[in-house]
Short mmCIF file of C-alpha atoms in Angstrom, two decimals:
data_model
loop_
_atom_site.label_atom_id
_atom_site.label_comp_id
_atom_site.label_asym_id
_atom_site.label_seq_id
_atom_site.Cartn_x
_atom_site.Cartn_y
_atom_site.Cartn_z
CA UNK A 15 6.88 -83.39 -16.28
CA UNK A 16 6.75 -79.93 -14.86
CA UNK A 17 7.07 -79.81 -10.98
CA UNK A 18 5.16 -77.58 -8.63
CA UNK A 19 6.70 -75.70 -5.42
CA UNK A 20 4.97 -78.12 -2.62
CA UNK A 21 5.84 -81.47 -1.66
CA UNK A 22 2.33 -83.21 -3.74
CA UNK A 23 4.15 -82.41 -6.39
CA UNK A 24 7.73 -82.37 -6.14
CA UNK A 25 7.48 -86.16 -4.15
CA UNK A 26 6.43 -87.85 -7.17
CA UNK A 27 9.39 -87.20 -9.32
CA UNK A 28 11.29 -90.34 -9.16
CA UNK A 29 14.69 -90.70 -8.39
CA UNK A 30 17.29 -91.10 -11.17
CA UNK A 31 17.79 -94.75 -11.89
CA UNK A 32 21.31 -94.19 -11.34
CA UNK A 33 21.36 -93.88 -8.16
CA UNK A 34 19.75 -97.35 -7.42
CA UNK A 35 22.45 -99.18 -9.67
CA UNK A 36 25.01 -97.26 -8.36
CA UNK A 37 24.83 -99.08 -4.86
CA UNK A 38 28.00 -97.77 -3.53
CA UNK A 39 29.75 -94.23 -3.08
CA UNK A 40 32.02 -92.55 -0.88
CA UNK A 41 31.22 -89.25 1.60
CA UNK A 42 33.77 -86.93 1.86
CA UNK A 43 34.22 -84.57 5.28
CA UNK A 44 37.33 -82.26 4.40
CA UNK A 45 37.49 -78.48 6.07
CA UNK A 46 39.43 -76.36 8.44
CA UNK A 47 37.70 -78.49 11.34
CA UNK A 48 40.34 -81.00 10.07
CA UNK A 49 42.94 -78.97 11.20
CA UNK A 50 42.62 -79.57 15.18
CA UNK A 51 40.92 -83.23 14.12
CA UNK A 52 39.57 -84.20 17.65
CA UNK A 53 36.56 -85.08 18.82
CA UNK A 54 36.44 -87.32 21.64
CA UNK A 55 36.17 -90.99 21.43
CA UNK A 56 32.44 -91.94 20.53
CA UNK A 57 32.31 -94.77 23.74
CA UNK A 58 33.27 -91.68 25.89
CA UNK A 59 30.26 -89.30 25.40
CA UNK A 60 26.23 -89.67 25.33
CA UNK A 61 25.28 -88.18 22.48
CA UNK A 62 26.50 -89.51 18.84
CA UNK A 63 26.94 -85.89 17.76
CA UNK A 64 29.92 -84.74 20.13
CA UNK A 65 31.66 -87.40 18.99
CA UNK A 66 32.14 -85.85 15.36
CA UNK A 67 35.46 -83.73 14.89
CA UNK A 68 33.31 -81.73 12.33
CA UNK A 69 31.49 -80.24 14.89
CA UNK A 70 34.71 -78.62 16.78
CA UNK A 71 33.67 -74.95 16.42
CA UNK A 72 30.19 -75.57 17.76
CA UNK A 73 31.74 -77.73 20.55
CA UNK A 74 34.50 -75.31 21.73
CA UNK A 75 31.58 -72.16 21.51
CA UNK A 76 29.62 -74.37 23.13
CA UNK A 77 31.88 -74.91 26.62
CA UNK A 78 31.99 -78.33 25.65
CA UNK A 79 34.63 -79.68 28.47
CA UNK A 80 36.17 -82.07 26.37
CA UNK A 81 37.29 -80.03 23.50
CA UNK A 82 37.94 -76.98 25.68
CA UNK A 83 40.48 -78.71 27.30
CA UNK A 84 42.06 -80.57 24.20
CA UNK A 85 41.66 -76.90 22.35
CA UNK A 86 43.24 -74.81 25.36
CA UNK A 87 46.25 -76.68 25.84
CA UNK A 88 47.05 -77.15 22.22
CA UNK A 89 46.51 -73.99 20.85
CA UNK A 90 46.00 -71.53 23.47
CA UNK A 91 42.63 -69.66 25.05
CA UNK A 92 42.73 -67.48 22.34
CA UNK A 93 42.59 -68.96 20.02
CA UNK A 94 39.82 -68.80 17.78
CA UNK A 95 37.70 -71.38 15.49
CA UNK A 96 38.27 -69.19 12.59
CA UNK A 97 42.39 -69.01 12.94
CA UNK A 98 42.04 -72.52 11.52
CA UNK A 99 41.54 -71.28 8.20
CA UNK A 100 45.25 -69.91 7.17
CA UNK A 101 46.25 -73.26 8.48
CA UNK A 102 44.06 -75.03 6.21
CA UNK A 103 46.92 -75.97 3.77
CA UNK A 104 46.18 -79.10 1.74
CA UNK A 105 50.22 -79.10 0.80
CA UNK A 106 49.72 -82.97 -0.70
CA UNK A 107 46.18 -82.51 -2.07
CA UNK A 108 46.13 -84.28 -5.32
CA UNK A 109 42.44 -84.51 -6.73
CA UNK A 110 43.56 -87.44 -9.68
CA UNK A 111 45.48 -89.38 -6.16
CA UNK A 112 41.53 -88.69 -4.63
CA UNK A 113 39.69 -89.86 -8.00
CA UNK A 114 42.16 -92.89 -8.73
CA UNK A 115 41.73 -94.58 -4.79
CA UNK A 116 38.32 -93.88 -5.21
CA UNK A 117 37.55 -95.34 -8.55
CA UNK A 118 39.57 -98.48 -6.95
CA UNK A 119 37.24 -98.75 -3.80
CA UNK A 120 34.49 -99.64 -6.81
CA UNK A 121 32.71 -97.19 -5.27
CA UNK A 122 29.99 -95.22 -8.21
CA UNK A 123 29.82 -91.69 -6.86
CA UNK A 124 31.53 -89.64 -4.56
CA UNK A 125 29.73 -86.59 -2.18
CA UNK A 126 32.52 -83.92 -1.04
CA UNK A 127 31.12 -81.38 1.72
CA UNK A 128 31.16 -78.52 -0.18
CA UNK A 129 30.25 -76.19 2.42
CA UNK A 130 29.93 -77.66 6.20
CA UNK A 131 27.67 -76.02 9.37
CA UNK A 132 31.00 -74.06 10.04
CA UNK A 133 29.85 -71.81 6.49
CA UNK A 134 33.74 -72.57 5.04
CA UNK A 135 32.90 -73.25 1.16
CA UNK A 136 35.14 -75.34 -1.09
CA UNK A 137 34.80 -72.90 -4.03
CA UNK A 138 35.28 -69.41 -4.52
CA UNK A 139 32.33 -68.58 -3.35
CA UNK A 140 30.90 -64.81 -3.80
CA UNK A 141 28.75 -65.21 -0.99
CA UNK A 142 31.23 -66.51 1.64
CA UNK A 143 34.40 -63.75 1.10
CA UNK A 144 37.00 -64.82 2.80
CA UNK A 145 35.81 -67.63 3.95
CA UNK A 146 36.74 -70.59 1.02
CA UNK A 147 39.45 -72.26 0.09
CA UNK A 148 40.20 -70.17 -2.90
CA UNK A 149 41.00 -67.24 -1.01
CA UNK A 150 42.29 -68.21 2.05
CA UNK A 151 44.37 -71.42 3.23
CA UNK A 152 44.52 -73.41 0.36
CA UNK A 153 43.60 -71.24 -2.49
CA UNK A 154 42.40 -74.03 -4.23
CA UNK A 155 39.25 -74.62 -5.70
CA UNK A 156 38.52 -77.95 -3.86
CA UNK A 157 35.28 -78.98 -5.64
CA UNK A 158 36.47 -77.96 -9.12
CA UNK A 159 39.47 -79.91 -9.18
CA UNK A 160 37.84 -83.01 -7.71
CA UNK A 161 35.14 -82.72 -9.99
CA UNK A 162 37.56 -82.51 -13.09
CA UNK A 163 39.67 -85.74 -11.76
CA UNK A 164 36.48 -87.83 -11.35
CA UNK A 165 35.32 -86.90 -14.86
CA UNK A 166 38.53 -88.87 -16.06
CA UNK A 167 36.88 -91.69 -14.41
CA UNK A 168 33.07 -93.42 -14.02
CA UNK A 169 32.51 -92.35 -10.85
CA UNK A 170 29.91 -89.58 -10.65
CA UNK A 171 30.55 -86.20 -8.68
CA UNK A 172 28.33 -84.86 -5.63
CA UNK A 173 28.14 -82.39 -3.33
CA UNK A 174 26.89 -82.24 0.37
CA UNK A 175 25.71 -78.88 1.39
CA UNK A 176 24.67 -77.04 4.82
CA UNK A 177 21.83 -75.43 4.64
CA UNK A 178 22.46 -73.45 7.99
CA UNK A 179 25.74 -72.06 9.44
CA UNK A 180 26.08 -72.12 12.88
CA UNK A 181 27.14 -68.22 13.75
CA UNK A 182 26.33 -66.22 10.26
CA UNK A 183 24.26 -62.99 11.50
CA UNK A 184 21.90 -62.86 8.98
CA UNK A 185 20.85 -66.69 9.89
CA UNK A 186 21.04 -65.98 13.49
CA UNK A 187 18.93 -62.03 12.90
CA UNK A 188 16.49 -63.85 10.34
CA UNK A 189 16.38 -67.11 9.00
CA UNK A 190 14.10 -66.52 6.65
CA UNK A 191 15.91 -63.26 4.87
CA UNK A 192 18.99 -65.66 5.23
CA UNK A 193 17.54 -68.46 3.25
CA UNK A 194 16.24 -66.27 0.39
CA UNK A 195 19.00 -63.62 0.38
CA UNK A 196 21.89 -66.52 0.78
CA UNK A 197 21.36 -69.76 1.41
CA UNK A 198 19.03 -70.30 -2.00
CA UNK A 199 21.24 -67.64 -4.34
CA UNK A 200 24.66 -69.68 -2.80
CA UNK A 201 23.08 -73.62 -4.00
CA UNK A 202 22.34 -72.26 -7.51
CA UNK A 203 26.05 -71.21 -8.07
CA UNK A 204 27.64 -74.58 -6.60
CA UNK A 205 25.38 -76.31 -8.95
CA UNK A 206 25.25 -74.48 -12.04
CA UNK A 207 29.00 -74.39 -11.55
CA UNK A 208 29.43 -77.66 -10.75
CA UNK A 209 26.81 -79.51 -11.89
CA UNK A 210 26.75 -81.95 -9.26
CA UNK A 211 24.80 -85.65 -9.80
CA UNK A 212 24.01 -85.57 -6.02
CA UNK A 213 22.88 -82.69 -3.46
CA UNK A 214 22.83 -84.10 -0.50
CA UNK A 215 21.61 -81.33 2.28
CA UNK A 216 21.66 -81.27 5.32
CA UNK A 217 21.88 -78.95 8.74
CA UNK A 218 18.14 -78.29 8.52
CA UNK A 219 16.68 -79.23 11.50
CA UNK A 220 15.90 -75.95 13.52
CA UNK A 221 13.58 -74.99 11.29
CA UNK A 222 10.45 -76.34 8.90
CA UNK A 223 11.04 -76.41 5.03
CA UNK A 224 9.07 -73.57 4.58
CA UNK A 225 11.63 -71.15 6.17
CA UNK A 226 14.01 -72.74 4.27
CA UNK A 227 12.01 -72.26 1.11
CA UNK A 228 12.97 -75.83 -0.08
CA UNK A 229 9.67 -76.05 -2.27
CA UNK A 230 10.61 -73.02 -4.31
CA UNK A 231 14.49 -74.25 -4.35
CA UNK A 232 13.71 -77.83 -5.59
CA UNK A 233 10.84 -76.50 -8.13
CA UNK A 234 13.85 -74.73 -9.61
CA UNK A 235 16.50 -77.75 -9.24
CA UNK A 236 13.81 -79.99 -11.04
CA UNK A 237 12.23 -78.04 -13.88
CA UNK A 238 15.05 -75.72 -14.93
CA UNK A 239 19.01 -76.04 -13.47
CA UNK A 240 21.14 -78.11 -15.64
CA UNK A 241 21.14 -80.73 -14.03
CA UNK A 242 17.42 -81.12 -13.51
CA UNK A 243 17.50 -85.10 -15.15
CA UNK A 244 20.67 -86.03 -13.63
CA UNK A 245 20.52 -84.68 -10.03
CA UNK A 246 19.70 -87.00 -7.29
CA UNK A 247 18.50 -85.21 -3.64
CA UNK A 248 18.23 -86.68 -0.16
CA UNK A 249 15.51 -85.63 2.29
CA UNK A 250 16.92 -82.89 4.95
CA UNK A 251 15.14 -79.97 3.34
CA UNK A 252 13.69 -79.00 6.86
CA UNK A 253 12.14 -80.40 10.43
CA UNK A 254 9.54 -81.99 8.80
CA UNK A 255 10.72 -83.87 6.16
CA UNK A 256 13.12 -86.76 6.47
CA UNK A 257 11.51 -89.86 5.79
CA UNK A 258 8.78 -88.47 4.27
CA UNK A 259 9.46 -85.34 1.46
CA UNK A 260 12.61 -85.10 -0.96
CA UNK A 261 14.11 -87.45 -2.50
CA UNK A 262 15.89 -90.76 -1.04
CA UNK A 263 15.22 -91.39 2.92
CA UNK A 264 18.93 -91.04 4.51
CA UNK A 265 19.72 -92.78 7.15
CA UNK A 266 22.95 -92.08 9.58
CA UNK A 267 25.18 -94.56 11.67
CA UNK A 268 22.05 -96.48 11.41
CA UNK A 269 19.99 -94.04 12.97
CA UNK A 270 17.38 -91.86 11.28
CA UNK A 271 16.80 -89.25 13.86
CA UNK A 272 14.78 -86.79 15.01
CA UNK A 273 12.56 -89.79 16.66
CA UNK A 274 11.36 -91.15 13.43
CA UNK A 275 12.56 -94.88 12.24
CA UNK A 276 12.67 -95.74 8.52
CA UNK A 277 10.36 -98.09 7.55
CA UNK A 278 12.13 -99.45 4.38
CA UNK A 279 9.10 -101.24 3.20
CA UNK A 280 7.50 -98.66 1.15
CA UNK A 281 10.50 -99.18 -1.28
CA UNK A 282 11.29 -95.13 -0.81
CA UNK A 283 14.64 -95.43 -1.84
CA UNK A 284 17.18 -94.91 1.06
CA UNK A 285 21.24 -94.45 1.75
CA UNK A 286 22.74 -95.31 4.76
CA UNK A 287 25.93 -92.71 5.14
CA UNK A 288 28.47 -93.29 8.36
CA UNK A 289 31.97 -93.15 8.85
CA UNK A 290 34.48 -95.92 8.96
CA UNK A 291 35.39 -94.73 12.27
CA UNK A 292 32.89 -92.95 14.56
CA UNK A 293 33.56 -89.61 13.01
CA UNK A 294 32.85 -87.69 9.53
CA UNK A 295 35.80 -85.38 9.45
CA UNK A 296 39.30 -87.00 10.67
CA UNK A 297 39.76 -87.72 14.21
CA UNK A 298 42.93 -87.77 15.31
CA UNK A 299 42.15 -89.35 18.75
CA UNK A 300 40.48 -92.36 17.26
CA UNK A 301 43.19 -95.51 16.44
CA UNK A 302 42.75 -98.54 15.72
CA UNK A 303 40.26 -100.02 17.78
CA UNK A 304 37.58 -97.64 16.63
CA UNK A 305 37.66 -98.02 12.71
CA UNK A 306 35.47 -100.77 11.21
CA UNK A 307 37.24 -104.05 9.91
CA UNK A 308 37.10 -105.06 6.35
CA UNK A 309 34.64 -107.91 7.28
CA UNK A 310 32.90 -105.51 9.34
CA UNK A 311 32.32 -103.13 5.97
CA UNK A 312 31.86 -105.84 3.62
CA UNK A 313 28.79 -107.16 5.58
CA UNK A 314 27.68 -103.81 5.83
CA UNK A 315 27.78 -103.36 2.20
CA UNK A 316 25.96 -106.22 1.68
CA UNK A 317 23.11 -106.23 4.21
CA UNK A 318 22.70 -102.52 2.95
CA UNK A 319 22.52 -103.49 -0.27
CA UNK A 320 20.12 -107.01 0.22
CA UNK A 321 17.56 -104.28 1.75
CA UNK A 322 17.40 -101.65 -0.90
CA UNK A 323 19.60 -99.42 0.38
CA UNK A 324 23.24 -97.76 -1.01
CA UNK A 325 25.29 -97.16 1.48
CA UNK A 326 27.56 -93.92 1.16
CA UNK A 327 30.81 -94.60 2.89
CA UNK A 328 32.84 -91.61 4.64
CA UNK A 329 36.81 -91.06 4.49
CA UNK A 330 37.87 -88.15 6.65
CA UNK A 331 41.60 -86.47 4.95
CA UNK A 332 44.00 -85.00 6.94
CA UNK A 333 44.26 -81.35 6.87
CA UNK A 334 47.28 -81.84 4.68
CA UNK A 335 45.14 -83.12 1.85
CA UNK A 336 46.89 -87.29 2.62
CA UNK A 337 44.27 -89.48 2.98
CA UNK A 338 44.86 -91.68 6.00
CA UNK A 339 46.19 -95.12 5.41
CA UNK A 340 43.87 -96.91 7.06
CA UNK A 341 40.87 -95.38 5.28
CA UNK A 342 42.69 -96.11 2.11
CA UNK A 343 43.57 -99.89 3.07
CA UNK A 344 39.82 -100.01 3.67
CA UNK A 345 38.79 -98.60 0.55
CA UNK A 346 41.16 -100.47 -1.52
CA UNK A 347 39.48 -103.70 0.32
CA UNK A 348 35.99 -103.25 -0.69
CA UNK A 349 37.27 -102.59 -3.86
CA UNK A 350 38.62 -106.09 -4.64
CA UNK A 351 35.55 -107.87 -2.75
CA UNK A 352 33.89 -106.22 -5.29
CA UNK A 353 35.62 -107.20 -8.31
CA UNK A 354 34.85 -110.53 -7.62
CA UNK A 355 31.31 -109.82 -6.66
CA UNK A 356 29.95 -106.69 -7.51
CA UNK A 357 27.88 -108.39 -10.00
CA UNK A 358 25.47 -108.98 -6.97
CA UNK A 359 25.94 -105.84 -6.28
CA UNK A 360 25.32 -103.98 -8.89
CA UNK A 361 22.10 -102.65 -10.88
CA UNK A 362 20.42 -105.35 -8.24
CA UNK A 363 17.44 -105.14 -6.83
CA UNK A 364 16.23 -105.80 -3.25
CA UNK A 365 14.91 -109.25 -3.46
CA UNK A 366 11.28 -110.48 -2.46
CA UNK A 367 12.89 -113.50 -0.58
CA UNK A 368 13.85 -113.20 3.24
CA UNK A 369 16.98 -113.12 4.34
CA UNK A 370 18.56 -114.51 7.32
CA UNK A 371 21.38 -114.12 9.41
CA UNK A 372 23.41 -116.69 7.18
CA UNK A 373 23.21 -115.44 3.61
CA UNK A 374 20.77 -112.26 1.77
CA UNK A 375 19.62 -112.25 -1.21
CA UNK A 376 19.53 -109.45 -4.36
CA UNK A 377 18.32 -109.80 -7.62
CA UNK A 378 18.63 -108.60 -11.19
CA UNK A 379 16.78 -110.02 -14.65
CA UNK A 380 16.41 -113.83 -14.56
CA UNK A 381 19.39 -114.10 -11.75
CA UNK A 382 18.84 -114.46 -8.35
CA UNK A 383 22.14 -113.52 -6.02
CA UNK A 384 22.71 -115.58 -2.54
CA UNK A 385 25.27 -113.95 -0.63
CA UNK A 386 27.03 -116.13 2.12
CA UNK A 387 27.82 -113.99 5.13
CA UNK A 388 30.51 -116.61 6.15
CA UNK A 389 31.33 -119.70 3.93
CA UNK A 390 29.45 -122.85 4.68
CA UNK A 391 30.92 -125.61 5.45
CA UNK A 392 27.69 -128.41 4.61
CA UNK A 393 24.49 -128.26 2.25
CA UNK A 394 22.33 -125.05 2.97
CA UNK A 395 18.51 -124.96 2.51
CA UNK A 396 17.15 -121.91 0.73
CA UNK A 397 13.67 -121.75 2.56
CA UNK A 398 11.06 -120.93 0.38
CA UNK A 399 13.53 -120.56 -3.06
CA UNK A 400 12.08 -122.28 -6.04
CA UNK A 401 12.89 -122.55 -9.70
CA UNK A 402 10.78 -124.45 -12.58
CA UNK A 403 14.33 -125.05 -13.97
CA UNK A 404 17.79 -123.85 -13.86
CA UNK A 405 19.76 -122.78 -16.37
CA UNK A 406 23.20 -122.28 -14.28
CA UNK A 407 24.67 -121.73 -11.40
CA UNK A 408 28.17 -120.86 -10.00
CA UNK A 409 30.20 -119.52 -7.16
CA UNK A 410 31.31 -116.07 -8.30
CA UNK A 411 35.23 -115.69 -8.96
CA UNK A 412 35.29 -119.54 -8.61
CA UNK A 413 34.80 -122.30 -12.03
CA UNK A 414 33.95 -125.21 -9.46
CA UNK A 415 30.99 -126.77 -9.22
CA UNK A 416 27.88 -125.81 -7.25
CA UNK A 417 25.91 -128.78 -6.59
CA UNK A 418 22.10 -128.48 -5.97
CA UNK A 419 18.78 -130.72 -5.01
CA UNK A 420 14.73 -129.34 -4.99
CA UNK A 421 13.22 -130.26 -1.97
CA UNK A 422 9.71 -129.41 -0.85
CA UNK A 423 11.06 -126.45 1.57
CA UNK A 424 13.01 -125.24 -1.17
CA UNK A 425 16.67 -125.50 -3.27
CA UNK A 426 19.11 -126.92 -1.20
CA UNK A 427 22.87 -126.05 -2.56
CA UNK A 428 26.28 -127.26 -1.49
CA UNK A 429 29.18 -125.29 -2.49
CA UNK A 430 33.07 -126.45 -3.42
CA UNK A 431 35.27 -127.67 -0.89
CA UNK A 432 38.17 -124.86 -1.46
CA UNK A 433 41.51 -124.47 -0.47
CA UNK A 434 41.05 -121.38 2.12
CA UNK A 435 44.07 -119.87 0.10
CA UNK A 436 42.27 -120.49 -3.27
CA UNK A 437 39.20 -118.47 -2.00
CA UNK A 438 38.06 -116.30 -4.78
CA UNK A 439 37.14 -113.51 -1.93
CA UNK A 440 36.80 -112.96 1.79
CA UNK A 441 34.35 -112.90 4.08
CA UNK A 442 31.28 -112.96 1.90
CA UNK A 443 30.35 -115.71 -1.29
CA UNK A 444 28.22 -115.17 -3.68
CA UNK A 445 26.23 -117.51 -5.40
CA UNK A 446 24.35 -116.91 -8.85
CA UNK A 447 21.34 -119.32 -9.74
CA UNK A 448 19.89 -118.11 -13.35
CA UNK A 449 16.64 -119.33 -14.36
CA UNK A 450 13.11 -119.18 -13.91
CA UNK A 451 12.08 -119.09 -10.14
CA UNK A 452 8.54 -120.00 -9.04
CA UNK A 453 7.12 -117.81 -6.23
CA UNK A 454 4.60 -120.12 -4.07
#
């Protein structure tokens, strides 16, 4: 099918079925904004924004208190934003280290921030000279070596892209000359170099997607880039279009923004993205305290994934390229939930059954998923859960018996007594009940 250059058109293109079995992938926030890494604690400010260590540069040009006094004292008044950029080392980058924790998270695709609202590119860029990690700092090409690691494995590469840059004269003279003349030319190199499976875009809220000229952009991304079958795009492709033009709704800590909420049930595919702490890029004033729990991201992986949702999870790296430990102990923790359970996960499909605040449900073929947020202790009643028969059914990781009785509210199952040691995983059980269900 041949796409046109409004949103009629370019809205009915569905979204690579990919995407929906993927379920799972991880957001990456690396730049010279993690070379100062601060932001101030989320609890400590009013808006969710100044809390992100990405958004230094804006915040210091900005007179925001906070980071002028953390920016001041540590580095001096002048100082500039863009004497970050020699500092921008990556000494212990290692792309394969990158692919390999990743791949081990279980996570299915992986979105780097090839270029962030600061304009600093990840690739040699010709339209950002001087201002990339090929020529200065690193002198790496970030996105082609990550891209060449996670070909060695099956987790599919992505990029996140600003569309706006926070003090570029052209944007700031003309936003319009800037899209056509930059912004537009600049996408079509990152992708026909990279050939990403995912664009995710972003930084377009000051203006509507005609001054960004997304129509024309995606009627080209669609009908004839290389990647016009593969590629998967979000919706911030102006003002006016998230929840409602692109390609999967995207939702953010939760929040969708811009005073609009996300009404899920018009099955418009959606991600949720968010850090595991309260930042994108690495914060080095967060500890502890402020990083999500593995039970914490394991239920958020789930109740994600119960409502039709993937859920994109962030790890910030240090400017040194090292991936903090805690992100990794995280990642390598939803990787083994998932080994025992991912096939609930996986290529599933939001269920038709409601959930509550005990157990959710997915679905896939002739097998329904019921995942325990907790395990329980007596018999649970499936409200409203029927089968004409039942071929099997099983805790997952776990060859003990699942007993079950039909009642007329519904299937009412008891799982094993187990050893808490024995557990096949943590924090969340799954249950798998193949046959043919009746829907009353």
């Amino acid at each position: 099918m041949k796409y046109s250059a409004n949103w009629e058109s370019l809205d009915k293109r569905p979204i690579p079925e990919w995407f929906d079995n993927a379920k799972f992938g991880i957001f990456i926030h690396w730049g010279i904004y993690s070379v100062p890494a601060y932001a101030p604690k989320r609890k400590d400010v009013n808006s969710t924004g100044e809390a992100y260590a990405e958004w230094y540069g804006y915040m210091y040009k900005d007179k925001q208190k906070s980071y002028c006094d953390f920016h001041e004292k540590t580095y001096g008044e002048n100082f500039k934003y863009e004497d970050f950029a020699p500092m921008f080392k990556g000494e212990l980058f290692n792309a394969d280290s990158w692919a390999s924790m990743i791949e081990d998270s279980g996570a299915k695709y992986v979105t780097l921030t090839s270029k962030h609202h600061d304009g600093f590119c990840l690739w040699p860029s010709s339209y950002a000279w001087n201002w990339n990690s090929a020529d200065i700092g690193l002198h790496r090409d970030i996105c082609g070596e990550l891209k060449e690691a996670l070909s060695k494995t099956d987790v599919k590469s992505g990029l996140y892209y600003s569309l706006y840059e926070w003090y570029r004269p052209l944007y700031l003279a003309n936003p319009d000359e800037y899209a056509v003349k930059h912004m537009i030319p600049q996408m079509k190199e990152v992708i026909e170099k990279y050939k990403p499976s995912i664009f995710f875009t972003d930084g377009e809220w000051d203006h509507n997607s005609d001054v960004w000229h997304s129509e024309e952009f995606l009627e080209w991304l669609f009908n004839e880039s290389s990647v016009k079958d593969e590629i998967v795009v979000n919706d911030r492709w102006g003002s006016n279009t998230r929840s409602s033009h692109g390609g999967y709704y995207s939702t953010e800590y939760g929040e969708v923004g811009f005073e609009k909420e996300l009404d899920v049930s018009d099955k418009r595919k959606w991600e949720e993205c968010r850090g595991i702490g309260a930042s994108f890029g690495f914060n080095r004033n967060e500890d502890f305290a402020d990083y999500l729990s593995e039970k914490d991201l394991i239920y958020l992986l789930v109740d994600t994934v119960s409502r039709g949702g993937n859920l994109n999870l962030n790890i910030g790296p240090a400017c040194d390229g090292t991936i903090p430990v805690i992100m990794q102990e995280r990642l390598h923790q939803i990787g083994a939930w998932l080994k025992i359970n991912g096939e609930a996960i996986y290529g599933t499909r939001e269920s038709d059954l409601k959930s509550d605040g005990d157990y959710r449900f997915t679905q896939k073929e002739d097998s329904l998923y019921v995942i325990f947020m907790g395990y329980p202790n007596t018999k649970t009643k499936l409200s409203g859960v029927f089968f004409e028969n039942v071929e099997s059914i099983g805790l997952l990781g776990s060859d003990l018996d699942v007993t079950f009785n039909d009642s007329e509210e519904g299937i009412e199952i008891a799982l094993p007594q187990i050893n808490v040691e024995t557990m096949p995983s943590k924090y969340c059980y799954t249950i798998k009940i193949k046959g043919k269900r009746i829907i009353k």
